[in-house]
């Protein structure tokens, strides 16, 4: 696996030479710093710990500052571990968007926008109960039956109901890297990416 | 600079189209591919709106073809647009001319901006 941590900037679109317009998301990815290298001998598994985004030293606990000091870097906002990193990196080395190439397929992981408490129509795609006429009312977005009657006499586990929606970790697969601006650390991936603008996303392959 | 604006600037090729806005009469020459042959087709009509900004901006052209209103929206930076010819400057008071859709015949005409046209040809 190779991966980088980034910030979602916003969306735009890009033209291919034959005139096809593709929607794409701009992500400001990296530069990340390798803050820990885990190996099979010392930790039982291989992994790289990457850190992204600066934060003020007064907002970081001493333990964090010292941990980052080992990699010769300032306090960072976001730290994430990636197992079995395919590119050899040493402690303190930078990871930039250049690990990816244009045209490559990647996965993007992010946290979806929180939708709050939602009904079953929005949350699970139910079609509601009943129509607007024939004397019916207040049933258009209702969940309908929750299950069996006397045989069971309870609601089965996992029955889809209203509740909190959004704010989930979602992985978008098969997105294509359309363009890379290495000097600005921007990477353009096809399609949409979970989360609001400014949220942290992981680009990985 | 704002990141989206930067990306737009990088993505937009230089196009030397004439300046036009809603109300103007333009001819859009665009490339169409038939099989593996490419040819240029033109679409002449009034611009009824310009929309968006940066590399995603587009404009809509409306014409009356055989008594039927036809509208086509072109992405401004589409590589398929070969050229745009400005035929007439229109005198309008709105940026979105949706009211033309309900009109036909004489009332659907757009008055020409005379002075601007003279300046355009003089240049």
Coordinates of C-alpha atoms in Angstrom, one line a residue:
Chain A
X1 CA 0.0 0.0 0.0
X2 CA 1.0 3.6 -0.6
X3 CA -0.9 6.4 0.9
X4 CA -1.0 10.1 1.8
X5 CA -3.0 12.3 4.0
X6 CA -4.8 15.3 2.5
X7 CA -7.4 18.0 2.9
X8 CA -10.4 18.2 0.6
X9 CA -10.4 21.6 -1.1
X10 CA -13.4 21.6 -3.4
X11 CA -14.7 20.4 -6.7
X12 CA -14.3 21.5 -10.3
X13 CA -14.2 19.8 -13.7
X14 CA -11.6 19.0 -16.2
X15 CA -11.7 18.4 -20.0
X16 CA -10.1 15.5 -21.7
X17 CA -8.5 16.2 -25.1
X18 CA -11.5 14.7 -26.9
X19 CA -13.8 17.2 -25.1
X20 CA -15.3 15.0 -22.4
X21 CA -15.9 16.9 -19.2
X22 CA -15.2 15.0 -16.0
X23 CA -16.1 16.2 -12.5
X24 CA -13.1 16.0 -10.1
X25 CA -12.2 16.9 -6.5
X26 CA -9.2 19.0 -5.6
X27 CA -7.3 17.6 -2.6
X28 CA -4.3 19.3 -1.0
X29 CA -2.3 16.2 -0.1
X30 CA 0.8 16.3 2.0
X31 CA 3.6 17.0 2.4
X32 CA 3.4 14.4 5.1
X33 CA 6.3 13.4 7.5
X34 CA 7.2 9.9 8.5
X35 CA 7.0 10.1 12.3
X36 CA 7.5 6.4 13.1
X37 CA 8.6 3.4 11.2
X38 CA 7.3 0.1 12.6
X39 CA 8.9 -3.1 11.7
X40 CA 8.1 -6.8 12.2
X41 CA 11.1 -7.2 14.6
X42 CA 10.2 -4.4 16.9
X43 CA 6.4 -4.0 16.6
X44 CA 5.2 -7.3 15.2
X45 CA 4.1 -5.8 11.9
X46 CA 5.3 -3.4 9.2
X47 CA 3.8 0.1 9.1
X48 CA 4.6 3.7 8.5
X49 CA 3.2 6.5 10.6
X50 CA 2.5 9.7 8.7
X51 CA 1.7 13.1 10.1
X52 CA 0.0 16.0 8.3
X53 CA -0.9 19.6 9.0
X54 CA 0.9 21.9 11.4
X55 CA -0.4 22.9 14.8
X56 CA 0.8 25.4 17.3
X57 CA 3.3 24.0 19.8
X58 CA 1.2 25.4 22.7
X59 CA -1.7 23.2 21.6
X60 CA 0.4 20.0 21.6
X61 CA 1.1 18.0 24.8
X62 CA 4.8 17.4 25.6
X63 CA 4.5 13.7 24.8
X64 CA 3.5 14.6 21.3
X65 CA 6.1 17.3 20.8
X66 CA 8.8 14.8 21.8
X67 CA 7.4 12.1 19.6
X68 CA 7.5 14.5 16.6
X69 CA 11.0 15.7 17.7
X70 CA 12.3 12.2 17.0
X71 CA 11.4 12.8 13.4
X72 CA 12.9 16.3 13.5
X73 CA 9.6 18.0 12.8
X74 CA 7.1 20.3 14.5
X75 CA 3.8 19.3 16.1
X76 CA 1.3 18.0 13.6
X77 CA -2.4 18.0 13.6
X78 CA -3.2 14.6 12.1
X79 CA -1.4 11.3 12.5
X80 CA -2.2 8.1 10.7
X81 CA -0.6 4.7 10.5
X82 CA -0.5 2.8 7.2
X83 CA 0.3 -0.9 7.3
X84 CA 2.7 -2.5 4.7
X85 CA 3.7 0.7 3.0
X86 CA 5.1 -0.3 -0.4
X87 CA 7.7 2.6 -0.6
X88 CA 10.8 2.5 1.5
X89 CA 10.8 5.5 3.8
X90 CA 13.0 6.4 6.8
X91 CA 12.1 8.4 9.9
X92 CA 11.6 12.1 9.2
X93 CA 11.3 11.7 5.4
X94 CA 8.6 13.6 3.5
X95 CA 5.8 11.9 1.6
X96 CA 4.5 14.1 -1.2
X97 CA 1.9 13.8 -4.0
X98 CA 4.6 12.5 -6.3
X99 CA 4.1 9.0 -5.0
X100 CA 1.1 8.9 -7.3
X101 CA 1.1 9.3 -11.1
X102 CA -1.5 10.7 -13.3
X103 CA -4.0 8.1 -14.6
X104 CA -3.6 5.8 -11.6
X105 CA -6.6 4.4 -9.8
X106 CA -6.8 5.2 -6.1
X107 CA -9.1 4.9 -3.1
X108 CA -10.1 7.9 -1.1
X109 CA -11.2 7.5 2.5
X110 CA -13.1 10.2 4.3
X111 CA -15.8 11.0 6.8
X112 CA -19.2 11.8 5.2
X113 CA -21.1 15.0 6.1
X114 CA -23.3 14.6 9.2
X115 CA -27.0 14.7 8.3
X116 CA -28.4 14.6 11.9
X117 CA -31.4 12.6 12.8
X118 CA -33.1 11.4 9.6
X119 CA -36.2 9.4 8.8
X120 CA -36.2 6.1 6.9
X121 CA -36.9 7.7 3.5
X122 CA -33.7 9.6 3.5
X123 CA -31.7 7.2 5.6
X124 CA -32.5 3.9 4.1
X125 CA -34.3 4.8 0.8
X126 CA -37.8 3.6 2.0
X127 CA -40.6 4.8 -0.2
X128 CA -42.9 5.7 2.6
X129 CA -46.4 4.4 3.2
X130 CA -49.6 5.3 1.4
X131 CA -50.6 8.2 -0.8
X132 CA -51.8 11.7 -0.4
X133 CA -55.4 11.1 -1.0
X134 CA -58.2 8.5 0.0
X135 CA -58.4 9.9 3.4
X136 CA -54.8 9.1 4.4
X137 CA -52.7 11.6 6.1
X138 CA -49.3 11.7 8.0
X139 CA -48.1 8.4 6.4
X140 CA -46.1 9.6 3.4
X141 CA -42.7 9.2 5.0
X142 CA -43.6 6.5 7.5
X143 CA -41.5 3.4 7.9
X144 CA -44.5 1.0 7.8
X145 CA -44.4 -2.4 9.5
X146 CA -41.5 -3.3 11.8
X147 CA -42.0 -7.0 11.4
X148 CA -44.1 -10.0 12.5
X149 CA -46.9 -9.9 15.0
X150 CA -47.5 -12.5 17.8
X151 CA -44.9 -15.0 16.5
X152 CA -41.9 -13.4 17.8
X153 CA -43.7 -10.6 19.7
X154 CA -40.6 -8.5 19.3
X155 CA -38.8 -6.3 16.8
X156 CA -36.0 -8.2 15.2
X157 CA -32.4 -6.9 15.6
X158 CA -31.1 -4.8 12.8
X159 CA -34.5 -3.5 11.5
X160 CA -33.9 -0.3 9.7
X161 CA -35.3 2.7 11.5
X162 CA -34.9 6.4 11.7
X163 CA -31.7 7.7 13.4
X164 CA -28.4 9.5 13.1
X165 CA -27.2 9.6 9.5
X166 CA -23.9 10.6 8.1
X167 CA -20.5 11.1 9.8
X168 CA -19.5 7.6 8.7
X169 CA -16.0 6.6 7.4
X170 CA -16.5 5.8 3.7
X171 CA -14.0 4.6 1.2
X172 CA -14.5 5.6 -2.4
X173 CA -12.9 3.0 -4.7
X174 CA -11.7 3.3 -8.3
X175 CA -11.2 7.0 -8.5
X176 CA -8.7 8.1 -11.1
X177 CA -5.9 10.6 -10.5
X178 CA -6.5 13.1 -13.2
X179 CA -3.9 15.7 -12.5
X180 CA -1.1 16.5 -10.1
X181 CA 0.3 19.9 -9.2
X182 CA 3.4 18.8 -7.4
X183 CA 4.7 22.2 -6.5
X184 CA 1.4 23.2 -4.9
X185 CA 0.7 19.7 -3.5
X186 CA -2.6 19.5 -5.2
X187 CA -4.0 16.3 -6.6
X188 CA -7.2 16.0 -8.7
X189 CA -9.1 12.8 -8.4
X190 CA -12.2 12.0 -10.6
X191 CA -15.6 12.2 -9.0
X192 CA -16.6 13.1 -5.5
X193 CA -15.0 12.4 -2.2
X194 CA -16.7 12.0 1.2
X195 CA -16.9 14.9 3.6
X196 CA -17.1 18.7 3.5
X197 CA -14.5 21.0 2.1
X198 CA -11.5 21.2 4.5
X199 CA -12.0 17.7 5.9
X200 CA -9.2 15.2 6.2
X201 CA -9.1 12.5 3.6
X202 CA -6.7 9.6 2.9
X203 CA -5.6 8.8 -0.6
X204 CA -4.3 5.3 -0.9
X205 CA -3.7 2.5 -3.3
Chain B
X1 CA -4.5 32.5 -4.2
X2 CA -7.5 30.4 -3.6
X3 CA -6.8 26.8 -4.5
X4 CA -9.8 26.3 -6.8
X5 CA -9.0 29.5 -8.6
X6 CA -5.4 28.3 -9.0
X7 CA -6.5 25.0 -10.5
X8 CA -8.9 26.8 -12.8
X9 CA -6.1 29.0 -14.0
X10 CA -3.9 26.0 -14.7
X11 CA -6.7 24.1 -16.5
X12 CA -8.0 26.8 -18.7
X13 CA -6.2 27.1 -22.1
X14 CA -6.1 30.5 -23.7
X15 CA -9.1 31.0 -26.0
X16 CA -9.4 34.1 -28.1
X17 CA -13.1 34.3 -28.3
X18 CA -14.7 37.7 -28.7
X19 CA -16.2 39.2 -25.6
X20 CA -19.9 38.4 -25.5
X21 CA -22.7 38.4 -23.0
X22 CA -26.4 37.7 -22.7
X23 CA -28.4 39.2 -25.5
X24 CA -25.7 39.0 -28.1
X25 CA -26.1 37.0 -31.3
X26 CA -23.3 34.6 -31.8
X27 CA -22.3 31.7 -34.1
X28 CA -20.7 28.8 -32.3
X29 CA -18.6 26.6 -34.5
X30 CA -18.1 23.3 -32.8
X31 CA -16.4 20.1 -33.8
X32 CA -18.4 16.9 -34.0
X33 CA -17.0 13.5 -34.6
X34 CA -18.8 11.1 -36.9
X35 CA -17.2 7.7 -36.8
X36 CA -13.6 8.7 -37.2
X37 CA -14.2 11.8 -39.2
X38 CA -14.3 15.2 -37.6
X39 CA -16.3 18.1 -39.0
X40 CA -17.4 21.5 -37.9
X41 CA -21.0 22.4 -37.3
X42 CA -22.3 25.9 -36.5
X43 CA -25.1 26.9 -34.1
X44 CA -26.3 30.5 -34.5
X45 CA -28.6 32.2 -32.0
X46 CA -28.9 34.6 -29.1
X47 CA -27.0 34.0 -25.9
X48 CA -29.6 33.8 -23.1
X49 CA -27.2 33.2 -20.3
X50 CA -23.6 33.0 -19.2
X51 CA -23.1 30.8 -16.2
X52 CA -20.4 29.8 -13.7
X53 CA -16.8 30.9 -13.5
X54 CA -13.4 29.7 -14.1
X55 CA -12.9 26.5 -16.1
X56 CA -16.4 25.3 -15.5
X57 CA -18.2 28.3 -17.0
X58 CA -20.8 27.8 -19.7
X59 CA -23.2 29.7 -21.9
X60 CA -26.5 28.9 -23.5
X61 CA -27.5 29.8 -27.0
X62 CA -31.1 29.9 -28.1
X63 CA -32.4 29.9 -31.7
X64 CA -35.7 29.3 -33.4
X65 CA -35.4 26.4 -35.8
X66 CA -38.4 25.6 -38.0
X67 CA -40.6 27.4 -35.5
X68 CA -39.3 25.4 -32.6
X69 CA -37.1 26.9 -30.0
X70 CA -33.8 25.1 -29.6
X71 CA -31.3 25.8 -26.8
X72 CA -27.8 24.5 -26.5
X73 CA -25.5 24.9 -23.6
X74 CA -21.7 25.0 -24.3
X75 CA -18.9 24.7 -21.8
X76 CA -16.9 27.8 -22.5
X77 CA -13.5 26.0 -22.3
X78 CA -14.6 22.9 -24.2
X79 CA -11.9 21.8 -26.6
X80 CA -14.7 21.0 -29.0
X81 CA -15.5 24.6 -29.6
X82 CA -13.6 25.6 -32.7
X83 CA -14.5 29.3 -32.7
X84 CA -17.2 31.8 -31.7
X85 CA -18.3 34.6 -34.0
X86 CA -20.0 37.6 -32.5
X87 CA -22.7 38.7 -35.0
X88 CA -24.6 41.3 -33.1
X89 CA -24.5 43.1 -29.7
X90 CA -27.9 43.0 -28.1
X91 CA -29.5 45.6 -25.9
X92 CA -30.9 43.9 -22.9
X93 CA -31.5 44.8 -19.3
X94 CA -31.1 41.4 -17.7
X95 CA -28.3 38.8 -17.5
X96 CA -30.6 35.8 -17.8
X97 CA -33.1 36.1 -20.7
X98 CA -35.4 33.3 -19.7
X99 CA -38.4 35.5 -20.7
X100 CA -37.6 34.8 -24.3
X101 CA -38.8 31.3 -23.9
X102 CA -42.4 32.4 -23.5
X103 CA -42.2 34.8 -26.4
X104 CA -42.3 34.2 -30.1
X105 CA -42.1 36.2 -33.3
X106 CA -41.7 39.9 -33.1
X107 CA -41.7 40.1 -29.3
X108 CA -38.9 37.6 -29.1
X109 CA -36.5 39.9 -30.9
X110 CA -33.6 41.6 -29.2
X111 CA -32.8 45.2 -30.0
X112 CA -29.3 45.8 -31.4
X113 CA -26.9 47.9 -29.5
X114 CA -25.8 50.1 -32.4
X115 CA -22.8 51.9 -31.0
X116 CA -21.1 48.9 -29.5
X117 CA -21.4 47.1 -32.9
X118 CA -19.6 50.0 -34.6
X119 CA -16.8 49.9 -32.0
X120 CA -16.5 46.1 -32.4
X121 CA -16.0 46.3 -36.2
X122 CA -13.6 49.2 -35.9
X123 CA -11.3 47.2 -33.7

